[in-house]
Amino acid sequence: MSDCLFCKIIAGEIPSNKVYEDELCLAFYDIDPQAPTHFLVIPKAHIGSVAEVDGDNAAVVAHIFEVIARQTKKLGLDSYRVVSNIGVQAGQSVPHLHFHVLAGRDMTWPPG
Ligand code: AMP
Ligand code: ZN
């Protein structure tokens, strides 16, 4: 999608601080971190949010969770939170599927 911020990051048109990249996904540090460690994992194919996951694209979501499990281990994180906001009321500000990975501080429940 030409006017999508995260598609522009994937295309290299906007710089990012990369954690990991492969042919299916990209992980990079959030520009406005909400915890000592805060990175995002996104599919390279444009998917608007979890609400657009279906039988045709669900494999990339499984792959992203595999990447999250591996990269958090590499970073020495044994407790962390994975969050995906869907829609404006839930706080989604970028309409390209992304999973926040947050770690390094006590977390509250329920989330605000
Ligand atoms: P959400 O609000 O759940 O849609 O998450 C979008 C996230 O993208 C926010 O946490 C932003 O801080 C982050 N973000 C926005 N622009 C950039 C950027 N250029 N590089 C890294 N993270 C970004
Ligand atoms: Zn996109």
Coordinates of N, CA, C and O and ligand atoms in Angstrom, one line a residue:
M1 N 0.9 -1.2 0.0 CA 0.0 0.0 0.0 C 0.9 1.2 0.0 O 1.7 1.4 0.9
S2 N 0.7 2.1 -1.0 CA 1.7 3.2 -1.2 C 1.6 4.2 -0.1 O 2.7 4.8 0.2
D3 N 0.5 4.5 0.6 CA 0.4 5.5 1.6 C 0.4 4.9 3.0 O 0.1 5.6 4.0
C4 N 0.9 3.7 3.2 CA 0.9 3.1 4.5 C 2.3 3.3 5.1 O 3.4 2.9 4.5
L5 N 2.4 3.8 6.3 CA 3.6 4.1 7.0 C 4.5 2.8 7.1 O 5.7 2.9 6.8
F6 N 3.9 1.7 7.5 CA 4.7 0.5 7.8 C 5.1 -0.1 6.4 O 6.2 -0.7 6.3
C7 N 4.3 0.0 5.4 CA 4.8 -0.5 4.1 C 6.0 0.4 3.6 O 6.9 -0.2 3.0
K8 N 6.0 1.7 4.0 CA 7.2 2.5 3.6 C 8.4 2.1 4.4 O 9.5 2.2 3.9
I9 N 8.2 1.7 5.6 CA 9.4 1.2 6.4 C 9.9 -0.1 5.8 O 11.1 -0.3 5.6
I10 N 9.0 -1.0 5.4 CA 9.4 -2.2 4.7 C 10.2 -1.9 3.4 O 11.2 -2.6 3.1
A11 N 9.7 -1.0 2.7 CA 10.3 -0.6 1.4 C 11.6 0.2 1.6 O 12.4 0.4 0.7
G12 N 11.9 0.5 2.9 CA 13.2 1.3 3.1 C 13.1 2.8 2.9 O 14.0 3.5 2.9
E13 N 11.8 3.2 2.6 CA 11.6 4.7 2.3 C 11.6 5.5 3.6 O 11.9 6.7 3.6
I14 N 11.3 4.8 4.7 CA 11.4 5.4 6.0 C 12.3 4.6 6.9 O 12.2 3.3 6.9
P15 N 13.3 5.1 7.5 CA 14.3 4.3 8.3 C 13.7 3.7 9.5 O 12.7 4.2 10.1
S16 N 14.2 2.6 9.9 CA 13.8 1.9 11.2 C 15.0 1.3 11.9 O 16.0 1.0 11.2
N17 N 14.9 1.1 13.2 CA 15.9 0.5 13.9 C 15.6 -1.0 14.0 O 14.8 -1.5 14.9
K18 N 16.2 -1.8 13.1 CA 15.8 -3.2 12.9 C 16.2 -4.1 14.0 O 17.4 -4.1 14.5
V19 N 15.3 -5.0 14.4 CA 15.6 -6.1 15.4 C 15.9 -7.4 14.6 O 16.8 -8.2 14.9
Y20 N 15.1 -7.6 13.5 CA 15.1 -8.9 12.8 C 14.4 -8.6 11.5 O 13.4 -7.9 11.4
E21 N 14.8 -9.3 10.4 CA 14.1 -9.3 9.2 C 14.2 -10.6 8.4 O 15.3 -11.2 8.5
D22 N 13.2 -11.1 7.8 CA 13.3 -12.2 6.9 C 12.3 -11.9 5.7 O 11.8 -10.8 5.6
E23 N 12.1 -12.9 4.9 CA 11.3 -12.7 3.7 C 9.8 -12.4 4.0 O 9.1 -11.8 3.2
L24 N 9.4 -12.8 5.2 CA 7.9 -12.6 5.5 C 7.6 -11.5 6.5 O 6.5 -11.0 6.5
C25 N 8.6 -11.1 7.3 CA 8.3 -10.1 8.4 C 9.5 -9.3 8.7 O 10.6 -9.6 8.3
L26 N 9.2 -8.2 9.4 CA 10.2 -7.2 9.9 C 9.9 -6.9 11.3 O 8.7 -6.7 11.7
A27 N 10.9 -6.9 12.2 CA 10.8 -6.4 13.5 C 11.7 -5.2 13.7 O 12.9 -5.2 13.3
F28 N 11.2 -4.2 14.4 CA 12.0 -3.0 14.6 C 11.5 -2.3 15.9 O 10.3 -2.5 16.3
Y29 N 12.4 -1.5 16.5 CA 12.1 -0.8 17.7 C 11.0 0.3 17.5 O 11.1 1.0 16.5
D30 N 10.1 0.4 18.4 CA 9.1 1.4 18.4 C 9.7 2.8 18.6 O 10.6 3.0 19.5
I31 N 9.3 3.8 17.8 CA 9.8 5.1 17.9 C 9.4 5.8 19.2 O 10.1 6.8 19.6
D32 N 8.4 5.3 19.9 CA 7.9 6.0 21.1 C 7.7 4.9 22.1 O 6.6 4.5 22.5
P33 N 8.8 4.3 22.7 CA 8.8 3.1 23.5 C 8.0 3.3 24.8 O 8.1 4.3 25.5
Q34 N 7.1 2.3 25.1 CA 6.3 2.3 26.2 C 6.8 1.4 27.3 O 6.2 1.2 28.4
A35 N 8.0 0.9 27.1 CA 8.7 0.0 28.1 C 10.2 0.0 27.7 O 10.5 0.4 26.6
P36 N 11.0 -0.4 28.7 CA 12.5 -0.4 28.4 C 12.8 -1.2 27.1 O 13.7 -0.8 26.3
T37 N 12.1 -2.3 26.8 CA 12.2 -2.9 25.5 C 10.8 -2.9 24.8 O 9.8 -3.3 25.4
H38 N 10.7 -2.3 23.6 CA 9.5 -2.2 22.9 C 9.8 -2.2 21.4 O 10.3 -1.3 20.9
F39 N 9.5 -3.4 20.8 CA 9.6 -3.5 19.4 C 8.3 -4.0 18.8 O 7.4 -4.5 19.5
L40 N 8.2 -3.8 17.5 CA 7.0 -4.2 16.7 C 7.4 -5.3 15.7 O 8.5 -5.2 15.2
V41 N 6.5 -6.2 15.5 CA 6.8 -7.2 14.4 C 5.6 -7.1 13.4 O 4.4 -7.1 13.8
I42 N 5.9 -6.9 12.2 CA 4.9 -6.7 11.1 C 5.1 -7.7 10.0 O 6.3 -8.0 9.6
P43 N 4.0 -8.1 9.3 CA 4.2 -8.8 8.1 C 4.6 -7.9 6.9 O 4.3 -6.7 6.9
K44 N 5.4 -8.4 6.0 CA 5.8 -7.6 4.9 C 4.6 -7.4 3.9 O 4.5 -6.3 3.3
A45 N 3.7 -8.3 3.8 CA 2.5 -8.1 3.0 C 1.5 -7.2 3.8 O 1.4 -7.4 5.1
H46 N 0.9 -6.3 3.1 CA 0.0 -5.4 3.9 C -1.3 -6.1 4.3 O -2.0 -6.6 3.5
I47 N -1.5 -6.2 5.6 CA -2.7 -6.7 6.2 C -3.2 -5.6 7.2 O -2.3 -5.1 8.0
G48 N -4.4 -5.2 7.1 CA -4.8 -4.0 7.9 C -4.8 -4.1 9.4 O -4.4 -3.2 10.1
S49 N -5.1 -5.3 9.9 CA -5.1 -5.6 11.3 C -5.5 -7.1 11.5 O -5.7 -7.8 10.5
V50 N -5.6 -7.5 12.8 CA -6.0 -8.8 13.1 C -7.4 -9.1 12.4 O -7.6 -10.3 12.0
A51 N -8.2 -8.1 12.3 CA -9.5 -8.2 11.7 C -9.5 -8.7 10.3 O -10.5 -9.2 9.8
E52 N -8.3 -8.6 9.6 CA -8.2 -9.0 8.2 C -7.5 -10.3 8.1 O -7.1 -10.7 7.0
V53 N -7.2 -11.0 9.2 CA -6.5 -12.3 9.1 C -7.5 -13.3 8.7 O -8.7 -13.4 9.2
D54 N -7.2 -14.1 7.7 CA -8.1 -15.2 7.2 C -7.3 -16.4 6.8 O -6.0 -16.5 7.0
G55 N -8.0 -17.4 6.2 CA -7.3 -18.6 5.8 C -6.2 -18.4 4.8 O -5.2 -19.2 4.8
D56 N -6.2 -17.4 4.1 CA -5.2 -17.1 3.0 C -3.9 -16.5 3.6 O -2.8 -16.7 3.0
N57 N -4.0 -15.8 4.7 CA -2.8 -15.1 5.2 C -2.4 -15.4 6.6 O -1.4 -14.9 7.2
A58 N -3.1 -16.4 7.2 CA -2.9 -16.7 8.7 C -1.5 -17.3 8.9 O -1.0 -17.1 10.0
A59 N -0.9 -17.9 7.9 CA 0.4 -18.5 8.1 C 1.5 -17.5 8.6 O 2.4 -17.8 9.4
V60 N 1.4 -16.3 8.1 CA 2.4 -15.3 8.5 C 2.2 -14.9 9.9 O 3.2 -14.5 10.6
V61 N 1.0 -15.0 10.5 CA 0.8 -14.7 11.9 C 1.5 -15.7 12.7 O 2.2 -15.4 13.7
A62 N 1.4 -17.0 12.4 CA 2.1 -18.1 13.1 C 3.6 -17.9 13.0 O 4.3 -18.0 14.0
H63 N 4.0 -17.5 11.8 CA 5.5 -17.2 11.6 C 5.9 -16.1 12.5 O 7.0 -16.2 13.2
I64 N 5.1 -15.0 12.6 CA 5.5 -13.9 13.5 C 5.6 -14.3 14.9 O 6.5 -13.9 15.6
F65 N 4.7 -15.2 15.4 CA 4.8 -15.6 16.8 C 6.1 -16.5 17.0 O 6.7 -16.4 18.1
E66 N 6.5 -17.2 16.0 CA 7.7 -18.0 16.1 C 8.9 -17.0 16.2 O 9.8 -17.2 17.0
V67 N 8.9 -16.0 15.4 CA 9.9 -14.9 15.4 C 10.0 -14.3 16.8 O 11.0 -14.0 17.4
I68 N 8.8 -14.0 17.3 CA 8.7 -13.3 18.7 C 9.4 -14.2 19.7 O 10.2 -13.8 20.5
A69 N 9.0 -15.5 19.7 CA 9.6 -16.5 20.7 C 11.1 -16.5 20.5 O 11.8 -16.5 21.5
R70 N 11.6 -16.5 19.3 CA 13.0 -16.7 19.1 C 13.8 -15.4 19.5 O 14.8 -15.4 20.1
Q71 N 13.3 -14.2 19.0 CA 14.0 -13.0 19.2 C 14.0 -12.6 20.7 O 14.9 -12.0 21.2
T72 N 12.9 -12.8 21.4 CA 12.8 -12.5 22.8 C 13.8 -13.4 23.6 O 14.5 -12.8 24.5
K73 N 14.0 -14.6 23.2 CA 15.0 -15.5 23.8 C 16.4 -14.9 23.6 O 17.2 -14.8 24.5
K74 N 16.6 -14.5 22.3 CA 17.9 -13.9 21.9 C 18.2 -12.7 22.8 O 19.4 -12.4 23.1
L75 N 17.2 -11.9 23.1 CA 17.4 -10.6 23.8 C 17.4 -10.9 25.3 O 17.5 -10.0 26.1
G76 N 17.2 -12.2 25.7 CA 17.3 -12.5 27.1 C 16.0 -12.2 27.9 O 16.0 -12.0 29.1
L77 N 14.9 -12.0 27.2 CA 13.6 -11.7 27.8 C 12.9 -12.9 28.2 O 12.5 -13.7 27.3
D78 N 12.6 -13.1 29.5 CA 11.7 -14.3 29.8 C 10.3 -13.9 30.3 O 9.5 -14.8 30.5
S79 N 10.1 -12.6 30.3 CA 8.7 -12.1 30.6 C 8.4 -10.9 29.7 O 9.2 -10.0 29.7
Y80 N 7.4 -10.9 29.0 CA 7.0 -9.9 28.1 C 5.6 -9.9 27.7 O 4.9 -10.9 28.0
R81 N 5.1 -8.8 27.1 CA 3.7 -8.8 26.7 C 3.6 -8.6 25.2 O 4.4 -7.8 24.7
V82 N 2.7 -9.3 24.5 CA 2.5 -9.1 23.1 C 1.1 -8.5 22.9 O 0.1 -9.1 23.5
V83 N 1.0 -7.4 22.2 CA -0.3 -6.7 22.1 C -0.5 -6.3 20.6 O 0.4 -5.9 19.9
S84 N -1.7 -6.5 20.2 CA -2.1 -5.9 18.9 C -3.4 -5.2 19.1 O -4.4 -5.7 19.5
N85 N -3.4 -3.9 18.7 CA -4.6 -3.1 18.8 C -5.4 -3.2 17.5 O -4.7 -3.1 16.4
I86 N -6.7 -3.3 17.6 CA -7.5 -3.4 16.4 C -8.5 -2.3 16.4 O -9.4 -2.3 17.3
G87 N -8.4 -1.4 15.5 CA -9.4 -0.3 15.4 C -9.1 0.9 16.3 O -8.3 0.8 17.3
V88 N -9.7 2.0 16.0 CA -9.3 3.3 16.7 C -9.7 3.2 18.2 O -8.9 3.7 19.0
Q89 N -10.8 2.6 18.6 CA -11.2 2.6 20.0 C -10.2 1.9 20.8 O -9.9 2.2 22.0
A90 N -9.6 0.8 20.3 CA -8.6 0.0 21.0 C -7.2 0.7 20.9 O -6.2 0.2 21.5
G91 N -7.0 1.8 20.2 CA -5.8 2.5 20.1 C -4.9 2.2 18.9 O -3.7 2.6 18.9
Q92 N -5.5 1.6 17.9 CA -4.6 1.4 16.7 C -4.5 2.7 15.9 O -5.4 3.3 15.6
S93 N -3.2 3.1 15.7 CA -2.9 4.3 15.0 C -2.3 4.1 13.7 O -2.3 5.0 12.8
V94 N -1.8 2.9 13.4 CA -1.2 2.5 12.1 C -2.0 1.3 11.5 O -1.9 0.2 12.1
P95 N -2.7 1.5 10.4 CA -3.5 0.5 9.9 C -2.8 -0.6 9.1 O -3.1 -0.8 7.9
H96 N -1.7 -1.1 9.6 CA -0.9 -2.2 9.1 C -0.7 -3.2 10.2 O -0.1 -2.7 11.3
L97 N -1.1 -4.4 10.1 CA -1.0 -5.4 11.2 C 0.4 -5.3 11.9 O 1.4 -5.4 11.3
H98 N 0.3 -5.2 13.2 CA 1.6 -5.2 14.0 C 1.4 -5.7 15.4 O 0.3 -5.5 16.0
F99 N 2.4 -6.4 15.9 CA 2.4 -6.9 17.2 C 3.4 -6.2 18.0 O 4.6 -6.2 17.7
H100 N 3.0 -5.5 19.1 CA 3.9 -4.9 20.0 C 4.5 -5.9 20.9 O 3.8 -6.8 21.4
V101 N 5.8 -5.9 21.2 CA 6.4 -6.7 22.2 C 7.1 -5.8 23.2 O 7.9 -4.9 22.9
L102 N 6.5 -5.9 24.4 CA 6.9 -5.0 25.5 C 7.5 -5.8 26.6 O 7.0 -6.8 27.0
A103 N 8.6 -5.3 27.2 CA 9.3 -6.0 28.3 C 10.1 -5.0 29.1 O 10.4 -3.9 28.7
G104 N 10.5 -5.5 30.3 CA 11.5 -4.7 31.1 C 10.9 -3.9 32.2 O 11.6 -3.1 32.9
R105 N 9.6 -4.0 32.4 CA 9.0 -3.3 33.6 C 7.8 -4.0 34.0 O 7.3 -4.9 33.3
D106 N 7.3 -3.7 35.2 CA 6.1 -4.4 35.7 C 4.9 -3.9 34.8 O 4.9 -2.7 34.5
M107 N 4.0 -4.8 34.5 CA 2.8 -4.5 33.7 C 1.6 -4.6 34.6 O 1.5 -5.4 35.4
T108 N 0.6 -3.8 34.2 CA -0.7 -3.9 35.0 C -1.7 -4.6 34.2 O -1.6 -4.8 32.9
W109 N -2.7 -5.2 34.9 CA -3.8 -5.9 34.2 C -5.0 -5.5 35.0 O -5.0 -5.6 36.2
P110 N -6.2 -5.2 34.4 CA -6.3 -5.1 32.9 C -5.6 -3.9 32.3 O -5.3 -2.9 33.0
P111 N -5.2 -3.9 31.0 CA -4.5 -2.8 30.4 C -5.5 -1.6 30.3 O -6.7 -1.8 30.3
G112 N -5.0 -0.4 30.2 CA -5.8 0.8 30.2 C -6.5 1.0 28.9 O -6.2 0.4 27.9
Ligands
AMP1 P1 -0.7 1.3 17.4 O1 -0.9 2.6 18.0 O2 -1.0 0.1 18.2 O3 -1.2 1.2 16.0 O4 0.9 1.1 17.2 C1 1.6 1.9 16.3 C2 3.0 2.1 16.8 O5 3.9 2.5 15.8 C3 3.1 3.1 18.0 O6 3.6 2.5 19.2 C4 4.1 4.1 17.4 O7 4.9 4.7 18.4 C5 4.8 3.3 16.4 N1 5.5 4.1 15.3 C6 4.9 5.0 14.6 N2 5.8 5.5 13.6 C7 6.9 4.7 13.8 C8 8.2 4.7 13.1 N3 8.5 5.5 12.1 N4 9.1 3.9 13.6 C9 8.8 3.0 14.6 N5 7.7 3.0 15.2 C10 6.7 3.8 14.8
ZN2 ZN 1.0 -1.4 5.0

